[in-house]
Coordinates of C-alpha atoms in Angstrom, one line a residue:
M713 CA 0.0 0.0 0.0
K714 CA 1.4 3.4 -1.0
Y715 CA 0.5 6.1 1.5
I716 CA 0.1 9.8 0.5
E717 CA 2.4 11.8 2.7
I718 CA 1.1 15.0 4.3
E719 CA 3.9 17.1 5.8
S720 CA 2.5 20.7 5.9
D721 CA -0.6 22.5 7.1
A722 CA -1.3 23.7 3.6
E723 CA -1.4 20.1 2.3
L724 CA -3.6 18.9 5.2
S725 CA -6.1 21.7 4.7
S726 CA -6.4 20.9 1.0
F727 CA -6.9 17.2 1.5
L728 CA -9.5 17.8 4.3
E729 CA -11.4 20.0 2.0
N730 CA -11.4 17.7 -1.0
Q731 CA -11.5 14.2 0.3
E732 CA -14.7 12.4 1.4
M733 CA -12.8 9.9 3.4
M734 CA -9.1 10.2 4.6
K735 CA -7.8 6.8 3.6
S736 CA -4.2 5.7 3.3
F737 CA -2.5 9.0 4.4
A738 CA 0.7 9.3 6.4
F739 CA 0.6 12.5 8.5
Q740 CA 3.9 13.8 9.8
N741 CA 4.5 16.2 12.6
L742 CA 1.2 18.1 12.2
N743 CA -1.1 19.8 14.7
F744 CA -4.7 18.6 14.1
Q745 CA -5.9 21.1 16.7
N746 CA -5.4 23.8 13.9
H747 CA -7.8 21.8 11.6
L748 CA -10.2 20.4 14.1
S749 CA -13.4 21.7 12.7
A750 CA -12.7 20.1 9.2
A751 CA -11.1 16.9 10.6
I752 CA -14.1 15.9 12.8
Q753 CA -16.2 15.8 9.8
K754 CA -14.1 13.0 8.2
T755 CA -13.3 9.3 8.9
F756 CA -9.7 8.2 9.0
R757 CA -8.9 4.7 7.7
D758 CA -5.6 3.0 7.3
C759 CA -3.7 6.1 8.1
I760 CA -0.4 6.7 9.9
F761 CA 0.1 9.5 12.4
L762 CA 3.8 10.4 13.0
G763 CA 4.3 12.6 16.1
C764 CA 1.1 14.5 15.4
N765 CA -1.0 16.5 18.0
I766 CA -4.2 14.7 18.0
P767 CA -7.1 16.4 20.0
A768 CA -9.3 14.0 22.0
E769 CA -12.3 15.2 20.0
L770 CA -10.8 13.5 16.9
N771 CA -10.2 10.0 18.6
S772 CA -13.7 8.7 17.5
C773 CA -13.0 9.6 13.8
I774 CA -9.8 7.5 13.7
M775 CA -10.5 3.8 13.0
D776 CA -8.7 0.9 14.5
D777 CA -6.7 0.1 11.3
C778 CA -4.7 3.4 11.8
F779 CA -1.3 3.5 13.3
I780 CA -0.5 6.3 15.8
F781 CA 3.3 7.1 16.6
P782 CA 3.1 9.5 19.6
A783 CA 5.7 12.3 20.0
I784 CA 8.8 11.2 21.8
P785 CA 10.4 13.7 24.3
A786 CA 13.9 14.7 23.0
P787 CA 15.8 17.9 22.3
Y788 CA 15.3 17.0 18.6
N789 CA 12.2 16.2 16.7
P790 CA 12.1 12.5 15.7
F791 CA 9.4 13.3 13.1
I792 CA 10.9 16.3 11.5
N793 CA 9.2 16.9 8.2
S794 CA 11.8 19.0 6.5
L795 CA 15.6 19.3 6.3
Y796 CA 17.5 21.5 8.6
T797 CA 18.8 25.0 7.6
R798 CA 21.4 27.4 9.0
E799 CA 18.5 29.2 10.7
T800 CA 17.3 26.0 12.5
L801 CA 20.6 24.5 13.4
F802 CA 22.3 27.7 14.4
S803 CA 19.3 29.3 16.2
N804 CA 20.3 31.5 19.2
Y805 CA 23.8 32.0 17.8
K806 CA 25.1 35.5 18.2
T807 CA 27.8 36.8 16.1
G808 CA 30.6 38.3 18.2
K809 CA 29.8 35.8 21.0
P810 CA 31.2 32.4 19.9
E811 CA 30.3 31.0 23.2
S812 CA 26.6 31.3 22.2
Y813 CA 27.1 28.3 20.0
K814 CA 26.2 26.2 23.1
N815 CA 22.7 27.6 22.9
T816 CA 22.1 26.4 19.4
L817 CA 20.0 23.4 18.4
D818 CA 23.1 21.8 16.8
S819 CA 25.1 22.0 19.9
I820 CA 22.2 21.0 22.3
V821 CA 21.5 17.9 20.2
Y822 CA 25.2 17.0 20.1
E823 CA 25.4 17.4 23.9
H824 CA 22.4 15.1 24.3
Y825 CA 24.0 12.6 21.8
L826 CA 27.1 12.4 23.9
N827 CA 25.2 12.2 27.2
S828 CA 22.9 9.5 25.9
G829 CA 25.9 7.6 24.4
K830 CA 27.0 7.5 20.8
E831 CA 25.8 3.9 20.9
A832 CA 22.9 4.5 23.2
D833 CA 21.5 1.5 25.2
D834 CA 18.2 3.1 26.0
I835 CA 15.6 1.7 23.7
R836 CA 13.6 5.1 23.6
E837 CA 16.6 6.9 22.6
T838 CA 17.8 4.4 19.9
L839 CA 14.3 4.3 18.5
S840 CA 14.0 8.1 18.5
R841 CA 17.3 8.4 16.5
R842 CA 16.2 5.8 14.0
L843 CA 12.9 7.6 13.5
H844 CA 14.7 10.9 13.1
D845 CA 17.1 9.6 10.5
H846 CA 14.1 8.1 8.6
S847 CA 12.4 11.4 8.6
I848 CA 15.6 13.1 7.4
S849 CA 16.0 10.7 4.5
D850 CA 12.4 11.2 3.6
A851 CA 12.9 14.9 3.4
L852 CA 16.2 14.5 1.6
Y853 CA 14.6 12.5 -1.2
D854 CA 11.8 15.0 -1.4
L855 CA 14.4 17.5 -2.3
I856 CA 16.5 15.7 -4.7
N857 CA 13.5 14.5 -6.6
E858 CA 13.3 18.0 -7.9
Y859 CA 16.7 17.5 -9.7
N860 CA 17.9 15.4 -12.6
E861 CA 19.7 12.6 -10.8
K862 CA 22.6 12.7 -13.3
K863 CA 23.2 16.3 -12.3
I864 CA 23.8 15.7 -8.7
V865 CA 27.5 15.9 -8.0
A866 CA 29.3 15.3 -4.7
I867 CA 32.7 16.7 -3.6
M868 CA 34.5 14.7 -0.9
G869 CA 37.7 15.9 0.9
G870 CA 39.4 16.6 4.1
H871 CA 37.6 18.4 7.0
G872 CA 40.9 19.8 8.0
L873 CA 41.5 21.8 4.9
L874 CA 42.1 25.4 5.8
R875 CA 40.2 28.3 4.3
N876 CA 43.6 30.0 3.2
D877 CA 44.7 26.9 1.4
V878 CA 44.9 27.1 -2.4
N879 CA 42.9 23.8 -2.6
Y880 CA 40.0 25.5 -0.6
A881 CA 39.7 28.2 -3.3
E882 CA 39.9 25.6 -6.1
I883 CA 37.2 23.5 -4.8
A884 CA 35.0 26.6 -4.3
R885 CA 35.6 27.6 -7.9
I886 CA 34.8 24.0 -9.2
S887 CA 31.5 24.0 -7.2
K888 CA 30.6 27.5 -8.3
K889 CA 31.1 26.6 -12.0
L890 CA 29.3 23.4 -11.7
S891 CA 26.4 25.1 -10.0
E892 CA 26.2 27.7 -12.8
L893 CA 26.1 24.8 -15.2
G894 CA 23.1 23.5 -13.6
Y895 CA 24.5 20.8 -11.2
F896 CA 23.1 20.4 -7.7
M897 CA 26.1 20.3 -5.4
I898 CA 26.3 18.1 -2.3
S899 CA 29.0 17.2 0.3
G900 CA 29.4 15.9 3.8
G901 CA 28.3 19.3 5.0
G902 CA 31.2 20.0 7.5
P903 CA 34.3 22.2 7.4
G904 CA 37.2 22.1 5.1
A905 CA 36.7 20.9 1.6
M906 CA 33.1 20.4 2.4
E907 CA 32.4 24.0 3.3
A908 CA 34.4 25.1 0.1
T909 CA 31.8 23.1 -1.9
H910 CA 28.8 25.1 -0.4
L911 CA 30.6 28.4 -0.5
G912 CA 31.1 28.0 -4.2
A913 CA 27.5 27.1 -4.8
W914 CA 26.3 29.9 -2.6
L915 CA 28.3 32.4 -4.7
A916 CA 27.3 30.8 -8.1
G917 CA 26.3 33.5 -10.4
K918 CA 28.3 36.2 -8.7
E919 CA 31.7 37.6 -9.8
E920 CA 35.1 35.9 -9.2
S921 CA 36.1 38.8 -7.1
D922 CA 33.2 38.1 -4.7
L923 CA 34.6 34.7 -4.1
I924 CA 38.1 36.1 -3.6
D925 CA 36.8 38.7 -1.1
S926 CA 34.7 36.0 0.7
I927 CA 37.7 33.7 1.1
E928 CA 39.7 36.6 2.4
I929 CA 37.3 37.1 5.2
L930 CA 36.9 33.5 6.0
S931 CA 40.7 33.1 6.1
E932 CA 40.7 35.3 9.3
A933 CA 39.5 32.1 11.0
P934 CA 41.2 29.4 8.9
S935 CA 40.3 26.3 10.9
Y936 CA 37.0 25.1 12.3
K937 CA 38.8 25.0 15.6
H938 CA 39.1 28.8 15.6
E939 CA 36.6 30.5 17.8
L940 CA 35.5 32.8 15.1
W941 CA 34.9 30.1 12.4
L942 CA 31.2 30.6 12.4
D943 CA 31.4 34.3 12.8
K944 CA 33.4 34.7 9.6
A945 CA 30.9 32.5 7.7
F946 CA 28.0 34.6 8.8
E947 CA 29.9 37.7 7.9
V948 CA 30.2 36.5 4.3
L949 CA 26.5 35.5 4.5
E950 CA 25.6 39.1 5.7
L951 CA 27.7 40.5 2.7
Y952 CA 26.0 38.2 0.2
P953 CA 22.6 37.4 1.8
R954 CA 20.9 35.9 -1.3
S955 CA 21.7 33.1 -3.7
D956 CA 19.8 31.6 -6.6
Y957 CA 21.4 28.3 -6.0
R958 CA 20.8 25.6 -3.5
S959 CA 23.3 23.0 -2.2
L960 CA 22.9 20.1 0.2
G961 CA 25.1 19.3 3.1
I962 CA 24.8 15.8 4.8
P963 CA 26.7 15.9 8.1
T964 CA 26.4 13.7 11.2
W965 CA 26.4 14.2 14.9
L966 CA 29.0 11.4 15.1
Y967 CA 31.4 14.1 14.1
G968 CA 29.4 16.8 16.1
H969 CA 32.7 18.5 17.2
E970 CA 32.9 19.7 13.6
P971 CA 30.0 22.3 13.1
P972 CA 28.2 22.0 9.8
T973 CA 28.8 24.7 7.3
P974 CA 26.1 27.4 7.2
F975 CA 26.7 27.9 3.5
A976 CA 24.6 24.9 2.6
T977 CA 21.0 25.9 2.0
D978 CA 19.7 22.5 3.0
I979 CA 21.2 20.3 5.8
A980 CA 20.4 16.6 6.2
K981 CA 22.0 16.0 9.5
Y982 CA 22.0 12.3 10.7
F983 CA 22.7 10.4 13.9
A984 CA 23.9 7.2 12.0
N985 CA 27.1 8.0 10.1
S986 CA 26.7 4.8 8.1
V987 CA 23.3 5.7 6.8
R988 CA 24.6 9.2 6.0
E989 CA 27.7 8.0 4.0
E990 CA 25.9 5.4 2.0
G991 CA 23.1 7.9 1.2
L992 CA 25.5 10.7 0.2
L993 CA 27.3 8.5 -2.3
A994 CA 24.1 6.8 -3.6
I995 CA 22.5 10.2 -4.6
A996 CA 25.6 11.6 -6.3
K997 CA 24.8 9.9 -9.7
G998 CA 26.4 12.8 -11.7
G999 CA 29.8 11.9 -10.1
V1000 CA 31.9 12.3 -7.1
I1001 CA 34.9 14.6 -7.0
F1002 CA 37.6 13.4 -4.5
A1003 CA 39.8 16.3 -3.3
P1004 CA 42.8 15.6 -0.9
G1005 CA 41.7 13.9 2.3
S1006 CA 42.6 11.3 4.7
A1007 CA 41.0 8.2 6.2
G1008 CA 37.4 9.3 5.8
T1009 CA 37.9 10.3 2.2
I1010 CA 39.6 7.1 1.4
Q1011 CA 36.8 5.1 2.9
E1012 CA 34.4 7.0 0.8
I1013 CA 36.5 6.4 -2.4
F1014 CA 36.3 2.7 -2.0
Q1015 CA 32.6 2.7 -1.0
D1016 CA 31.9 4.7 -4.2
A1017 CA 34.0 2.2 -6.2
T1018 CA 32.1 -0.7 -4.7
Q1019 CA 28.7 0.9 -5.8
N1020 CA 30.1 1.5 -9.3
H1021 CA 31.6 -1.9 -9.7
Y1022 CA 28.3 -3.6 -8.8
L1023 CA 26.2 -1.0 -10.6
S1024 CA 24.3 -0.8 -7.4
Y1025 CA 22.2 2.1 -8.5
G1026 CA 21.7 1.2 -12.1
Y1027 CA 24.8 2.6 -13.7
A1028 CA 28.3 3.8 -12.9
S1029 CA 29.2 7.5 -12.4
P1030 CA 32.5 9.2 -12.7
M1031 CA 35.1 9.2 -10.0
V1032 CA 37.2 12.4 -10.4
F1033 CA 40.4 12.8 -8.4
L1034 CA 41.7 16.3 -7.9
N1035 CA 45.5 16.6 -7.5
T1036 CA 47.1 13.6 -9.3
S1037 CA 50.4 13.8 -7.2
Y1038 CA 48.4 13.5 -4.0
W1039 CA 46.4 10.5 -5.1
T1040 CA 49.3 8.8 -6.9
I1041 CA 52.2 9.3 -4.4
E1042 CA 50.9 10.6 -0.9
R1043 CA 47.8 8.4 -1.0
P1044 CA 48.4 5.9 -3.8
V1045 CA 44.8 5.2 -4.7
I1046 CA 45.1 5.9 -8.4
P1047 CA 47.8 3.2 -9.1
F1048 CA 45.8 0.7 -7.1
F1049 CA 42.6 1.3 -9.2
E1050 CA 44.6 1.3 -12.5
Q1051 CA 46.2 -2.1 -11.7
M1052 CA 42.9 -3.5 -10.5
I1053 CA 41.1 -2.3 -13.7
K1054 CA 43.9 -3.7 -15.8
D1055 CA 43.6 -7.0 -14.1
G1056 CA 39.9 -7.1 -14.7
R1057 CA 39.2 -7.1 -10.9
Y1058 CA 37.3 -3.7 -10.9
E1059 CA 34.7 -3.0 -13.4
N1060 CA 32.6 0.0 -14.3
I1061 CA 35.1 2.4 -12.9
L1062 CA 35.1 5.7 -14.7
L1063 CA 38.3 7.2 -13.5
S1064 CA 39.6 10.6 -14.1
K1065 CA 42.8 12.4 -12.9
C1066 CA 42.8 16.2 -12.8
D1067 CA 45.2 18.9 -11.6
D1068 CA 42.9 22.0 -11.9
G1069 CA 39.3 22.9 -11.7
Q1070 CA 38.8 23.3 -15.4
A1071 CA 39.7 19.7 -15.9
V1072 CA 37.4 18.5 -13.2
V1073 CA 34.5 20.3 -14.7
L1074 CA 35.3 18.9 -18.1
A1075 CA 35.3 15.4 -16.7
I1076 CA 31.9 15.9 -15.1
E1077 CA 30.5 17.4 -18.3
K1078 CA 32.0 14.6 -20.4
F1079 CA 29.9 12.1 -18.5
Q1080 CA 26.8 14.3 -18.9
A1081 CA 27.4 14.6 -22.7
K1082 CA 27.2 10.9 -23.1
E1083 CA 23.7 10.7 -21.8

């Protein structure tokens, strides 16, 4: 049975007005008190209520074949019906007062996560986290369904990349150009190479000088460990408060000591890192660009290679490595793949080696041109 998902007051009002019977609907995080006069005129059959406020007057209208999942007390909403944004995650943050980060939803949830245990043994907490991550995935796929799947591109790279590093600027330029070409850019949503991805997407359509000026501001707090890391990001956002381009960051509270970048317009933050990483690579069907990184990036490389080898999602997408020397000598991933491909042990690997942003963009565009 396929349920019609209702996630907003406007959708609920419309269906209550136009349906004789409310059958096979899934209601998520809605307050029926606001629609009581219309709702009590209906009969609800085979419906699912996820964290909804259901007034007592409505109980007689809800048949026994319905499922009701009540709200679960937690500092986060297990039945969230939209992705996070900088406004929701960084609520109560005051620029000039970096200590105010402790008052943000992002920090409060992370502290709860640590206090409950990264591997919580309380069944209510583990269930709550799973429901939350399911809700995030649901909202994430609602978003990406608006895009051509082969124009969704991810950039992976080190979280420790400094804002004043030349590679940071190069990644931002790549993301800016790809966004302007109609690609939807995604990343792990954290600092370093991930932040550069979203900075580039945010400034897409603007002048190169705007990007240079932004990086100069950001470089005053080069590392996410700097107390003004967030302040400088919000300073750039105040300077360039609007963008015509969206981007998706997919961070995790497992690495909650690394704040998510506020340059991502949409943020799918998970508790389970395994769900987050698998999902991130799965939706990047337009290709994955691997900037220099360490253990986490290497893990993602082989995870992506496995998906491509087995055509897990129907077809292989390009794996583009930025900085040939790094991936050949410092982290000899490229020679390994080349030998494995030669020996016939890896199939469906679309490997590109690039040393500048223009070559990266051309590699992504080449794949698109084949379609």
